[in-house]
Amino acid sequence: MTMTRFESIGVYLPEQEVTTRELIDSMDTEPMFDLEKLTGVKSRRWRAPHEDCHSLALEAIERCLVNSRYEADEIDVIICTSITRFKDGLKFVLEPCLSSYLKKRLGMREDALNFDITNACAGMFTGVHVLDQMIKSGVVRNGLIVSGECITPISETALKEINNPVDEQFASLTVGDSGAAVLMDQSPSDDEGVEFLELLTLSQFSDFCYGMPSDKNPGVAMYTKAMEIHATVIQRLPQTLGHFAEKYQVSGADFAHVIPHQTSERAIRSALALCSESLGDIPNICVSLDRYGNTSSTSHFVVLNDHIQQGHIQPGQRILMLVLASGIVLGVASVRIGNLTGAH
Amino acid sequence: MGSMIKATALVTDNGFSAIDNATRAGLDCLQQAGIQPQQVGLLINAGVYRDDNIMEPSIASLIQRNMNMGLDFAADSPNQVTFSFDVVNGACGFLNAVTIADAFLRNGSVEYALIVCGDAHPSKTDHPEFPYVAVGAAALLHLSTAAADANKGFGPFAYRSNESDCLSHISTYGDLAQFGHQGRAQGQFQFSNQYVEEFRRLNVALINEFLAQHEQPRVDFLLGSDLEAGYCHSVCASSDLKRQPTRAMELFEHFNGDTHTAAPIAAFHQLQREVANPSGLSLLFHAVGSGDASACALYRS
């Protein structure tokens, strides 16, 4: 079966930077821990007043299409994977779905498919998995996965509501706004493509993190049992990664980089250190959360784009992507990167 | 060879939680099929409305947990895992989910895919403003390898949205700034005056295009969206299906309202009650809804 590939990507980050110090200084209740030191998040991008999920997604798509050889009317499916789905302020849209608005705005063909996928921070990778399967089965030739993630409203709620030094809303202060898009098609060669991709939902832990409207203030809140999630992942990641390493006959040394979901640098490094027994040498760990925070469903593509821009990731390199999301969703992907941001 | 429906289930008297209704429908469906939850590799929730307006985790993961499905990773059976997520596209969500599940099944990525649907007001109450009937529905799909099933199952599929410069005739959302601290229990539902007419126009256009493209296949039953009393019949009567004795499956009066994302499963379920042996029938599933968008798929049982 032929591989699919990432044909091009596009990332948009709002201009305004907000530091962790600024956030902590504006709170009545100081955390019991040094949030910046614990998570590694120094700063994050914050949406402008006129920006929402829809506009962040459009900005990302525009950048992606500049990097792509495809025009909007050549795209067979658009999948929008935002968690928050805000359009026109704090309105979260249910019907029509965000991809419907985006499809029309882009002038895509009327017979092109569109749907939204909701799967917490695994949203974009769920889209990648779905599109990979759809291209392989022949139902579409290509497709666009996008997420405009206007997630800082949960930080605004946390700033108002945290009243306990170990409050479940502290993780809400680590997030940042972004938009990311990836266009996928069938790979023209063995030199680039999604080599394998597996995602699984360990549903016993589905109540460890809830994002929902606040019951105290207008707005949306996220309640995270961060310690429980970390403990659950630490206990299962080595086993899960070991299983995939064996199944696909790979080890850490086969990869130039690993891009984990961007939760906390300390948590990422301690979790991956435990995986050395099953994975061998751990490849270079890519993080961008110091500047962009946890951008939720877009995180892997924000990091990928950032490290390509900085010249750390080069075309032809093989990257191990690790997915972690509420659900709990765990996932692993091996992707050989082509020229994603240059003109085709 | 396309994906086949191994079993369906419909829950109509189970209260007003979308999660509870989908969970019960999912469990009933597996029981009918004689399949254990652990055998389901893919679970997709295609309902639009979310209990308490939960944005994360996926509603599917909560249904998965309630079904005791894929609770944890087991080192001794590492391939027995479930992956779940939500697909959202108004009334077309079920047929989009079938398109996705069909790809996973054809590629041999999973053996069984369970799709659950159904909507309820986010407050989990019988809210007077909620425009749909609260039901739970489930369909279990698999790929049959039996030679007799070679020409059976789903396919081909078709999909179309209205013109790019036309707005959606349904708009539903939650305005958190306006809801105050009641955001978990509220929603706003706006329907244009012409939505039924506009949906019928799109629905009929897609069906005509589909029939022409596939050399006017035989269609015994039209199953799916029934927006008001007589809607599905009117789609049959005003489309090229009128040239053949296609029967429209009436749902609206039976369920006393629009079953929305659950309509295609509800119609198939109803068909099984009315037709003793549906084997050999040619069915056209259809859906139309916000966007505006319409989907259809042929199914040979």
XYZ file of C-alpha atoms in Angstrom, chain A residues 1 83-86 88 90-97 99-101 103-122 125-126 129-130 132-134 136-139 151 198-207 209-223 232 236 239-240 243-244 247 296 325-330, chain B residues 48-59 61-62 64-66 68-75 78-79 81-91 96 99-100 102-109 122 132 157 159-168 170-184 186-189 209 260 289-293:
176
model
C 0.000 0.000 0.000
C -11.569 21.799 20.278
C -13.015 25.191 21.037
C -14.863 25.995 17.741
C -15.265 29.701 18.527
C -17.561 35.613 16.237
C -17.190 33.349 22.391
C -19.835 31.620 20.273
C -19.009 27.943 19.886
C -20.610 26.700 16.709
C -22.521 23.431 16.556
C -24.304 23.714 13.213
C -23.016 24.234 10.665
C -19.629 22.842 11.596
C -15.266 23.058 8.186
C -18.451 24.064 6.380
C -17.666 27.771 6.872
C -14.947 25.189 2.752
C -17.160 27.997 1.480
C -14.711 30.732 2.399
C -11.941 28.965 0.475
C -14.153 28.454 -2.586
C -13.689 24.692 -2.543
C -15.700 22.494 -4.909
C -19.297 21.861 -3.789
C -18.726 18.113 -4.013
C -15.627 18.215 -1.788
C -16.232 16.520 1.555
C -16.117 18.416 4.830
C -16.592 17.470 8.444
C -15.246 18.391 11.856
C -13.484 15.993 14.174
C -13.399 16.518 17.913
C -10.799 14.580 19.821
C -9.245 17.015 22.298
C -5.508 17.618 21.738
C -5.354 14.565 19.442
C -3.541 13.666 14.458
C -6.973 12.050 14.420
C -5.180 9.146 10.754
C -8.618 9.477 9.124
C -4.412 8.611 5.709
C -7.033 5.835 5.715
C -9.318 7.664 3.269
C -5.296 4.708 1.033
C -8.798 3.337 0.459
C -9.180 5.586 -2.593
C -12.194 7.573 -1.399
C -7.791 28.211 23.599
C -1.524 4.283 15.522
C -3.888 5.932 17.968
C -5.767 4.374 20.859
C -8.206 5.659 23.453
C -7.785 4.403 27.016
C -11.303 5.352 28.013
C -11.010 4.419 31.677
C -9.266 7.783 32.118
C -11.663 9.865 30.013
C -12.692 11.981 33.001
C -9.577 16.398 31.882
C -12.758 18.252 30.995
C -13.103 21.376 28.880
C -16.566 22.906 29.193
C -18.361 26.151 29.981
C -17.608 27.434 33.467
C -20.394 27.180 36.032
C -19.173 30.334 37.776
C -18.498 32.862 35.019
C -19.271 33.502 31.368
C -16.660 31.618 29.360
C -15.019 28.247 29.068
C -12.907 26.402 31.618
C -10.643 23.371 31.618
C -10.334 21.161 34.678
C -1.154 7.209 33.987
C 1.847 3.116 30.111
C 4.908 -0.414 27.335
C 2.959 1.182 24.506
C 4.859 -2.538 21.561
C 5.011 -0.249 18.533
C 5.587 -4.210 15.784
C -3.496 21.938 22.194
C -4.739 13.916 24.714
C -7.748 13.843 26.979
C -9.663 10.649 26.450
C -6.926 9.468 27.245
C -5.640 9.210 23.694
C -2.142 7.840 23.194
C -23.810 17.028 17.170
C -25.116 18.109 20.567
C -23.002 17.484 23.624
C -24.144 16.892 27.203
C -23.151 19.916 29.331
C -21.586 21.417 26.174
C -18.425 19.396 26.916
C -15.689 20.419 24.473
C -13.134 17.885 25.602
C -12.609 14.963 25.886
C -14.474 13.588 22.882
C -18.034 12.496 23.641
C -14.392 8.546 24.673
C -17.034 8.988 27.394
C -16.514 4.207 25.094
C -15.844 4.218 28.843
C -19.540 3.719 29.651
C -16.570 -0.797 29.074
C -14.718 -0.711 25.789
C -10.928 -0.394 25.500
C -10.576 0.807 29.072
C -6.815 0.384 29.293
C -3.768 -0.840 27.413
C -3.079 -4.507 28.145
C 0.434 -5.776 27.474
C -1.700 -5.104 22.750
C -3.612 -5.272 19.482
C -7.443 -1.584 21.446
C -10.198 0.889 20.568
C -9.775 4.309 19.036
C -12.646 6.760 19.312
C -13.501 10.300 18.235
C -16.416 12.564 17.297
C -17.380 13.426 13.726
C -19.517 16.543 13.469
C -21.378 17.680 10.390
C -25.026 18.173 11.266
C -27.376 15.544 9.869
C -19.527 10.960 6.860
C -17.313 6.914 4.755
C -14.525 7.050 7.358
C -15.531 2.108 5.419
C -11.953 3.293 4.718
C -10.656 1.768 7.990
C -12.486 -1.521 7.261
C -11.387 -1.775 3.615
C -7.769 -1.135 4.601
C -8.008 -3.926 7.161
C -7.136 -1.474 9.949
C -27.036 20.075 26.428
C -34.804 17.440 17.536
C -21.192 7.616 -1.732
C -21.827 14.537 -1.029
C -22.575 18.131 -1.947
C -22.946 21.445 -0.196
C -24.900 24.449 -1.401
C -23.267 27.343 -3.247
C -20.295 29.045 -1.566
C -22.093 32.386 -1.382
C -25.173 30.900 0.361
C -25.393 30.832 4.115
C -26.469 27.811 6.105
C -29.655 26.318 10.199
C -27.375 27.966 12.722
C -26.995 26.540 16.210
C -24.381 27.600 18.720
C -23.641 28.452 22.292
C -22.860 32.079 23.060
C -20.819 31.791 26.246
C -20.640 35.539 26.778
C -24.434 35.684 26.804
C -25.047 32.553 28.880
C -23.353 33.812 32.039
C -22.614 30.899 34.338
C -25.324 28.774 32.656
C -23.224 27.846 29.629
C -23.397 24.110 30.291
C -27.967 26.228 27.053
C -27.912 26.406 23.291
C -29.258 28.689 20.595
C -31.160 27.284 17.631
C -27.015 13.644 -9.782
C -31.532 14.369 13.048
C -28.741 19.459 7.016
C -26.843 22.535 8.073
C -24.048 23.874 5.932
C -26.122 23.342 3.879
C -24.962 19.895 2.903
